[in-house]
GROMACS .gro file of C-alpha atoms in nm:
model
  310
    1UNK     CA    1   0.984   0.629  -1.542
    2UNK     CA    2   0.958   0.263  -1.500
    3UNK     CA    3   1.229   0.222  -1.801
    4UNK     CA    4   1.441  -0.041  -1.642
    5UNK     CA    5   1.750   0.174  -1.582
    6UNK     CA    6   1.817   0.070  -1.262
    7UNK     CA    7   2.148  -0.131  -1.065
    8UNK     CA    8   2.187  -0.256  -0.718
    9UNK     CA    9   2.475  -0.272  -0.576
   10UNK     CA   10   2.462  -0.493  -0.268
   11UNK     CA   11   2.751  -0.700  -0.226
   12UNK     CA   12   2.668  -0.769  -0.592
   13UNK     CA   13   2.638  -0.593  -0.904
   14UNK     CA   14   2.287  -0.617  -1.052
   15UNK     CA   15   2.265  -0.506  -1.438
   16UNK     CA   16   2.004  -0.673  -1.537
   17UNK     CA   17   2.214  -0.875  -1.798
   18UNK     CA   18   2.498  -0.906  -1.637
   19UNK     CA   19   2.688  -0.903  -1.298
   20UNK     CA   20   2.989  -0.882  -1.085
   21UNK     CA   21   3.106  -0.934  -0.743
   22UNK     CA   22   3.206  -0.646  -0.572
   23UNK     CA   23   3.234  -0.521  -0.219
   24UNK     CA   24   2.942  -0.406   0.020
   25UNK     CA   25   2.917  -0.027   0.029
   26UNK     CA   26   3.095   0.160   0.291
   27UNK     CA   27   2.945   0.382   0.562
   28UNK     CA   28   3.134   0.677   0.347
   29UNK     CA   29   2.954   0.551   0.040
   30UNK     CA   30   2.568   0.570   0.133
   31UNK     CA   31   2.650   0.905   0.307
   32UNK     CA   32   2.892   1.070   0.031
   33UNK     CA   33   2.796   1.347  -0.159
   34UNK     CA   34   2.618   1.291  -0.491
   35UNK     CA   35   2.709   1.645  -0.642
   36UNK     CA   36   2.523   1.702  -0.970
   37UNK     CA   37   2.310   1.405  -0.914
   38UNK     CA   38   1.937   1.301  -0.725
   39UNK     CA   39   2.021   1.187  -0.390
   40UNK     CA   40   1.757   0.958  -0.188
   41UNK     CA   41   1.827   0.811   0.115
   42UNK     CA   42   1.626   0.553   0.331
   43UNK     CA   43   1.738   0.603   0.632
   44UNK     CA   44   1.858   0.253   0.876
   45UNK     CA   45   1.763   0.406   1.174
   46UNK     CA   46   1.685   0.048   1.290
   47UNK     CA   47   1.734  -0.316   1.325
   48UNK     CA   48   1.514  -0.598   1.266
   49UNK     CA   49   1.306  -0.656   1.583
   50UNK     CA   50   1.292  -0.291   1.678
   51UNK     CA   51   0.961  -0.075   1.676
   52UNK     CA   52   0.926   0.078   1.345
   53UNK     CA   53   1.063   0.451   1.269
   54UNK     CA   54   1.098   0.634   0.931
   55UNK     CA   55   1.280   0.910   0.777
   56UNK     CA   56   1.403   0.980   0.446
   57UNK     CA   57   1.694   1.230   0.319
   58UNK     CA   58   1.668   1.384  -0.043
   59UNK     CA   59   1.886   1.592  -0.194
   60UNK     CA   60   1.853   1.737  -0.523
   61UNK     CA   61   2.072   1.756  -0.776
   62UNK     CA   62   2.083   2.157  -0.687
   63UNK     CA   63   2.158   2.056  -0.346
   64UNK     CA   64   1.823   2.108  -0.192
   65UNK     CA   65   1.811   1.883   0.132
   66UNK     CA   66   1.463   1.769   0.211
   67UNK     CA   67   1.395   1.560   0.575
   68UNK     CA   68   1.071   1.401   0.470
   69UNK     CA   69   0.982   1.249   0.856
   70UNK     CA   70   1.261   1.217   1.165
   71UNK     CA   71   1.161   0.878   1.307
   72UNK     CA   72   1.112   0.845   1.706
   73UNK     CA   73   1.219   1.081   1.946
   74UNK     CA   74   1.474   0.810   2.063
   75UNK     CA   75   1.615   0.807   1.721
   76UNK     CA   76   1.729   1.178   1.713
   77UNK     CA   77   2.131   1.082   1.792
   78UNK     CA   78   2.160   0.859   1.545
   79UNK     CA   79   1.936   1.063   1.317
   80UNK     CA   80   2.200   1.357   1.363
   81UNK     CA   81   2.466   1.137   1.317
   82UNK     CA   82   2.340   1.034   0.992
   83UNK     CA   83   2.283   1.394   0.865
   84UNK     CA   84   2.614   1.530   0.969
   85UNK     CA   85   2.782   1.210   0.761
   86UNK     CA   86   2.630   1.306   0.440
   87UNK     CA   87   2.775   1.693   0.535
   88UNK     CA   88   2.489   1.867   0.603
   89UNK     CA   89   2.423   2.187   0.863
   90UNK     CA   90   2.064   2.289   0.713
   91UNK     CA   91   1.797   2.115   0.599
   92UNK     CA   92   1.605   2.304   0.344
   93UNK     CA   93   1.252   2.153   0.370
   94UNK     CA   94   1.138   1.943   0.672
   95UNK     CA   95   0.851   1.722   0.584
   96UNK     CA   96   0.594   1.549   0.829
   97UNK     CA   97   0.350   1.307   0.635
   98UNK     CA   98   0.169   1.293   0.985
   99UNK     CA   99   0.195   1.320   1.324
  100UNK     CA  100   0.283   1.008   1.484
  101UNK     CA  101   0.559   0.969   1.711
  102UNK     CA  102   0.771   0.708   1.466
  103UNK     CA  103   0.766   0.957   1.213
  104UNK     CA  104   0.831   1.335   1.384
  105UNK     CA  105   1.091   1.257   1.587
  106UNK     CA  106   1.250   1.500   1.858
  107UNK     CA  107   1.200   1.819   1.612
  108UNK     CA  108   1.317   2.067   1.894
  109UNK     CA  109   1.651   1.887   1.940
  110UNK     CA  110   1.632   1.862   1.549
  111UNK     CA  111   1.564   2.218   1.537
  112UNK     CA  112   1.876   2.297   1.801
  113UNK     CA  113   2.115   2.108   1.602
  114UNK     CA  114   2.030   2.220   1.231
  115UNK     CA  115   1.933   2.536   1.035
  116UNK     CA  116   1.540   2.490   0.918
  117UNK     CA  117   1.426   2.649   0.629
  118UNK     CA  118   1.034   2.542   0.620
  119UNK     CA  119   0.875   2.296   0.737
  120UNK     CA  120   0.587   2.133   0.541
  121UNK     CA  121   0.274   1.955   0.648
  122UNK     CA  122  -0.049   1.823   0.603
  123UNK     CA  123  -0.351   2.038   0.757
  124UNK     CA  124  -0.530   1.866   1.065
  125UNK     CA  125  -0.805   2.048   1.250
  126UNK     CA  126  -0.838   1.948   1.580
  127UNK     CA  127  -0.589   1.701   1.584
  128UNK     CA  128  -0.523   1.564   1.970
  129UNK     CA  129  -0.228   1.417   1.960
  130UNK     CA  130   0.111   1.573   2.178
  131UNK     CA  131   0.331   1.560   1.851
  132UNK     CA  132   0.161   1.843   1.673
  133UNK     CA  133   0.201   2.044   1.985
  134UNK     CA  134   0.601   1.997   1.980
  135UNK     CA  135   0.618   2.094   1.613
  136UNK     CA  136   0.462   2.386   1.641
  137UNK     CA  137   0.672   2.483   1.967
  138UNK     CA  138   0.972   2.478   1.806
  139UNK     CA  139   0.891   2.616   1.488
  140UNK     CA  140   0.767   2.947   1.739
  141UNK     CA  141   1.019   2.958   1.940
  142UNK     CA  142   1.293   2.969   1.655
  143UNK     CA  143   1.047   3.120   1.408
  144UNK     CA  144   1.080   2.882   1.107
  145UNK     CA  145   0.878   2.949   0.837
  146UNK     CA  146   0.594   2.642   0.756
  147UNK     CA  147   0.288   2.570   0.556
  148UNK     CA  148   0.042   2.325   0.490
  149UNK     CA  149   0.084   2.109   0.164
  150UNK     CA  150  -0.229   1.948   0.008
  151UNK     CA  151  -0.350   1.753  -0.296
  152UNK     CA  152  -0.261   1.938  -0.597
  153UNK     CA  153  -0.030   2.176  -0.434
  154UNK     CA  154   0.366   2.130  -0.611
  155UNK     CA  155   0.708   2.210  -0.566
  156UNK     CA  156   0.921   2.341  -0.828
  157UNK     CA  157   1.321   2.369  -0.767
  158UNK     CA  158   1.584   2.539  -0.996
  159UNK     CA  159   1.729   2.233  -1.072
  160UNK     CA  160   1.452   2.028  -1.258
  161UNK     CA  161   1.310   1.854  -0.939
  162UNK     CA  162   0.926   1.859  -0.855
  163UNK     CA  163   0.712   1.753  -0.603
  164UNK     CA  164   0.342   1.647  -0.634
  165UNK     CA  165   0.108   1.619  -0.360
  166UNK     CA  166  -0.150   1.363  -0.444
  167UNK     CA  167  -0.304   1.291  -0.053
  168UNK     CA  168  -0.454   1.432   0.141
  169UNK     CA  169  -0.739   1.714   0.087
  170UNK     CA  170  -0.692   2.101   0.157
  171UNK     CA  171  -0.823   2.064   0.550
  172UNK     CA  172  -0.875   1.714   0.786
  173UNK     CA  173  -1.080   1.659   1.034
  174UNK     CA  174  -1.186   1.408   1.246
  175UNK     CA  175  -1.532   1.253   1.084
  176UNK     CA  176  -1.842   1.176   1.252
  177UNK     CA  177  -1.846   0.868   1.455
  178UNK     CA  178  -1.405   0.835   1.504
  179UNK     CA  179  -1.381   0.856   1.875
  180UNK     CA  180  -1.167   0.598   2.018
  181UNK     CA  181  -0.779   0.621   1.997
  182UNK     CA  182  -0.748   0.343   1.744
  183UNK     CA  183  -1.011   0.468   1.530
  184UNK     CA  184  -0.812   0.797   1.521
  185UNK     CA  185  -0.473   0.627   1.455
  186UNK     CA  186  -0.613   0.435   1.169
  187UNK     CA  187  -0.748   0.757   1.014
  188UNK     CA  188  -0.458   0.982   1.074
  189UNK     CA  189  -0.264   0.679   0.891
  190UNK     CA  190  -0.509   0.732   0.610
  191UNK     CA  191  -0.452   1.100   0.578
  192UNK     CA  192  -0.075   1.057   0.557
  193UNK     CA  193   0.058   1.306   0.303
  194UNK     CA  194   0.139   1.094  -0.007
  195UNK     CA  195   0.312   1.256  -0.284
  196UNK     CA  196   0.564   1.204  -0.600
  197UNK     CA  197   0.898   1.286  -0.634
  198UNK     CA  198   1.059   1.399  -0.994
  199UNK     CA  199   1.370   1.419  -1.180
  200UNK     CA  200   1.451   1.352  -1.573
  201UNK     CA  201   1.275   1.053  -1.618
  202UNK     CA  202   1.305   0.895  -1.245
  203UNK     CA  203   0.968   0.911  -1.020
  204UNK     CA  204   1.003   0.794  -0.643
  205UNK     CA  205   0.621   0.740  -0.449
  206UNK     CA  206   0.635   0.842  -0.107
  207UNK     CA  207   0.318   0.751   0.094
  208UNK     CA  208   0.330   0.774   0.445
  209UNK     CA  209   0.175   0.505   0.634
  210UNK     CA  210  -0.150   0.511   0.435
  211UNK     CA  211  -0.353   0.179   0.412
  212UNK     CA  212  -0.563  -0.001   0.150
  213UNK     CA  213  -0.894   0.229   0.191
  214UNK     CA  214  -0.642   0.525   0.039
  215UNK     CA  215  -0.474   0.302  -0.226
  216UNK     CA  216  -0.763   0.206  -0.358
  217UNK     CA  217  -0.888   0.609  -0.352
  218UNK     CA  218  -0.522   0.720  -0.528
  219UNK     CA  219  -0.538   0.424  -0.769
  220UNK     CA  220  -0.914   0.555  -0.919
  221UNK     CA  221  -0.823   0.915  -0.875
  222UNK     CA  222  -0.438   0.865  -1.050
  223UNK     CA  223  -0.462   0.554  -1.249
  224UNK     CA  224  -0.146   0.537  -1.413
  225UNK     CA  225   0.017   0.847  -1.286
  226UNK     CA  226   0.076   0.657  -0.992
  227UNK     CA  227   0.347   0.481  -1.229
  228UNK     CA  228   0.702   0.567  -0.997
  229UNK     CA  229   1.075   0.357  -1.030
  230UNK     CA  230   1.087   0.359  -0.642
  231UNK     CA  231   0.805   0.310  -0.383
  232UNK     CA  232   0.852   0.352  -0.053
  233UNK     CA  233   0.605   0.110   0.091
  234UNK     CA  234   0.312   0.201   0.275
  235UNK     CA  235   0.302   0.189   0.658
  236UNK     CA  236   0.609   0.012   0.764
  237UNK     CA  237   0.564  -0.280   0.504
  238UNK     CA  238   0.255  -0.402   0.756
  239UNK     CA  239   0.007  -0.586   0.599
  240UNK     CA  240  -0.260  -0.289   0.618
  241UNK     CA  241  -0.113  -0.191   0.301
  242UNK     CA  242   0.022  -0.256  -0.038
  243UNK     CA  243  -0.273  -0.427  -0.202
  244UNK     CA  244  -0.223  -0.556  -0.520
  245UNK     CA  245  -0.423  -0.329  -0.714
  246UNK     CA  246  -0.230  -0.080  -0.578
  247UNK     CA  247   0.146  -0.195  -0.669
  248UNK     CA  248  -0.042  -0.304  -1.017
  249UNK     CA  249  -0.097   0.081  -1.046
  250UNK     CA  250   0.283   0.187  -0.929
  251UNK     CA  251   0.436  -0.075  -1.091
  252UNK     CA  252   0.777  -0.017  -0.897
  253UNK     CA  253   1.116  -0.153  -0.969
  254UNK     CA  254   1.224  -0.126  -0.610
  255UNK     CA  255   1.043  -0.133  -0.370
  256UNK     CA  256   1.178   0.047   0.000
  257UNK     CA  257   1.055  -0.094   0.336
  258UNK     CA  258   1.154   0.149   0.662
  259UNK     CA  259   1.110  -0.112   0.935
  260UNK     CA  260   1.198  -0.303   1.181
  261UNK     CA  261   0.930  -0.542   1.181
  262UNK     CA  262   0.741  -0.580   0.838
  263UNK     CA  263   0.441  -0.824   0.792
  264UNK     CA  264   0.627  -1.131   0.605
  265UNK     CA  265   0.302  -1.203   0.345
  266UNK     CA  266   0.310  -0.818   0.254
  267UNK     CA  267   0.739  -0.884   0.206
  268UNK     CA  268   0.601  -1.141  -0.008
  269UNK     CA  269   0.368  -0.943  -0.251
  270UNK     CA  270   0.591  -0.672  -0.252
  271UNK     CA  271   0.889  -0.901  -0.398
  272UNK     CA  272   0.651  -1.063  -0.662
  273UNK     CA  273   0.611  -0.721  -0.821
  274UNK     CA  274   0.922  -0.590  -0.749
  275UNK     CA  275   1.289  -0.554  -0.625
  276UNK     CA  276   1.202  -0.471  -0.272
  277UNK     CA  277   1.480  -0.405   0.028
  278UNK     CA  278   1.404  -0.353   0.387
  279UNK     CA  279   1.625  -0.109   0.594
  280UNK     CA  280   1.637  -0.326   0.901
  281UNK     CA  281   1.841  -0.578   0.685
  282UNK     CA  282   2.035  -0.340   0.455
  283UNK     CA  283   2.076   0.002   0.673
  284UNK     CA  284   2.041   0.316   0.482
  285UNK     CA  285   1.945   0.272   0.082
  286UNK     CA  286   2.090   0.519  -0.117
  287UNK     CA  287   1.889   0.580  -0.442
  288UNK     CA  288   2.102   0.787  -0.685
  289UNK     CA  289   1.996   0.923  -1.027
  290UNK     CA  290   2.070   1.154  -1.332
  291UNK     CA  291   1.804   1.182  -1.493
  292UNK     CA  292   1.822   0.884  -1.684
  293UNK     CA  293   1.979   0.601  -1.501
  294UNK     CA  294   1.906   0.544  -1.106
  295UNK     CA  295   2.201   0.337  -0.876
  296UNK     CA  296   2.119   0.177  -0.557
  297UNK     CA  297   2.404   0.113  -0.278
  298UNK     CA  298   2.296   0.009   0.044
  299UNK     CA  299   2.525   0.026   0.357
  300UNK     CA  300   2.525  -0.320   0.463
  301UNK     CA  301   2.515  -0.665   0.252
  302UNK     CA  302   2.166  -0.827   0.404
  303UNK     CA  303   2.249  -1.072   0.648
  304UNK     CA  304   1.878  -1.204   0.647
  305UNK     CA  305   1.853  -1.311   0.289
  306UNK     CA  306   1.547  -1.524   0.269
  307UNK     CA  307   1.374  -1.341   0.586
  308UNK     CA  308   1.423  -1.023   0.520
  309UNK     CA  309   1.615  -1.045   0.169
  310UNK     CA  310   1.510  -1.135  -0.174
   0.00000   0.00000   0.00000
């Protein structure tokens, strides 16, 4: 990880040493399939000014797709649209980080349209919110298997690829003295699952829309295993996150923001330590890899550069 074998290509042709000018990618090209290689996709589901949604398609070199998040329930169309573009009937894994409403979607409708083979998610006791409650609707009435991923637990595939869970604990609940709705926003942010993603020597950091309280927790609990070529940043890019000690710790080369409205001085500490794109400007970011050497195409040539942009 973190070896500098990494190229952009984004209306230009970023080698590091060298570059050429070459066309933005097409539609076809961020969706394509990436047979034999590490697929990651940031999905555009949004442009700049809209609310914030997320979602994230991975496919693994074995051809394991993996839905980490489905964005809002208004998003599901497009959402669809975007998964039957890159080919796809079933999605292998669905992952919720949490259960807010910009990051799980319409999962019955998602459910209708797709074949489910798990769904993964962090344990919540008591949680109060109407999300849950549609999750676990449609995972009874079409009987998909799911589970409950904590820190510590992994993934293994055939092909090579792991996953790590590093946040949260076994079982969450609601502490003492977190009563209000904003008080329980702000901690279900916090216990966002946040975990790594491996292949060959490539190490992606996805962390939910934690803020600096659990940065600050991974960074003394992981130190340097936090180290990851791609980060995809904390909450939306809002400037609850991404502290400095924290990117220190990750040390990314790109950096992914899925919003529609990121905090601009965040934008700004995120490009001093690294290559950082927002998928409001650029669409969906396609982060391929072998093992060795990671591409990135993204489907549209920013047409914010300076806002948005580098």
């Amino acid at each position: 990880m973190n070896t500098g074998k990494i190229r952009f290509i984004i209306g230009i042709l970023f080698l590091f040493v060298s570059c050429a000018h070459v066309p933005a990618a097409s539609v076809n090209d961020v969706y394509a399939p990436q047979d034999g290689k590490l697929a990651v996709r940031f999905l555009g589901l949004h442009k700049l000014g809209m609310k914030n949604g997320e979602s994230t398609l991975i496919v693994t070199p074995g051809g394991t797709a993996i839905l980490v998040d489905a964005g809002r329930r208004e998003d599901h169309a497009r959402l669809a649209t975007m998964l039957e573009t890159a080919g796809l009937k079933k999605l292998d894994y669905v992952i919720f980080t949490h259960f807010h409403g910009d990051h799980t979607g319409d999962f019955s409708r998602l459910a209708a349209a797709f074949a489910i083979g798990r769904v993964l998610m962090p344990r919540f006791d008591n949680y109060e919110g109407p999300e849950l409650q549609r999750i676990m609707d449609a995972i009874q009435l079409r009987d998909i298997p799911y589970g409950y991923l904590a820190a510590g637990d992994r993934i293994e595939l055939a092909d090579g690829t792991t996953i790590e869970i590093l946040h949260p604990t076994e079982t969450t609940d609601y502490p003492d003295g977190v009563t209000g709705s904003q008080e329980r926003t702000v901690f279900e942010n916090q216990q966002s699952l946040v975990f790594s993603l491996r292949y060959g020597d490539h190490a992606f950091l996805f962390t939910g829309d934690i803020y600096k309280d659990t940065e600050y927790l991974l960074v003394r609990q992981y130190s340097d295993r936090l180290a990851s070529d791609v980060l995809k940043a904390p909450h939306h890019g809002l400037g609850t996150s991404s502290s400095l000690q924290f990117l220190l710790a990750v040390r990314p080369l790109l950096t992914v923001v899925s919003s529609g409205e990121p905090t601009e001085s965040t934008l700004s500490a995120l490009r001093n330590r690294s290559r950082t794109l927002v998928t409001a400007a650029y669409g969906t970011i396609l982060v391929t890899g072998d093992g060795h050497m990671l591409d990135v195409i993204t489907e549209h040539e920013d047409a914010t550069r300076g806002v948005y942009g580098e």
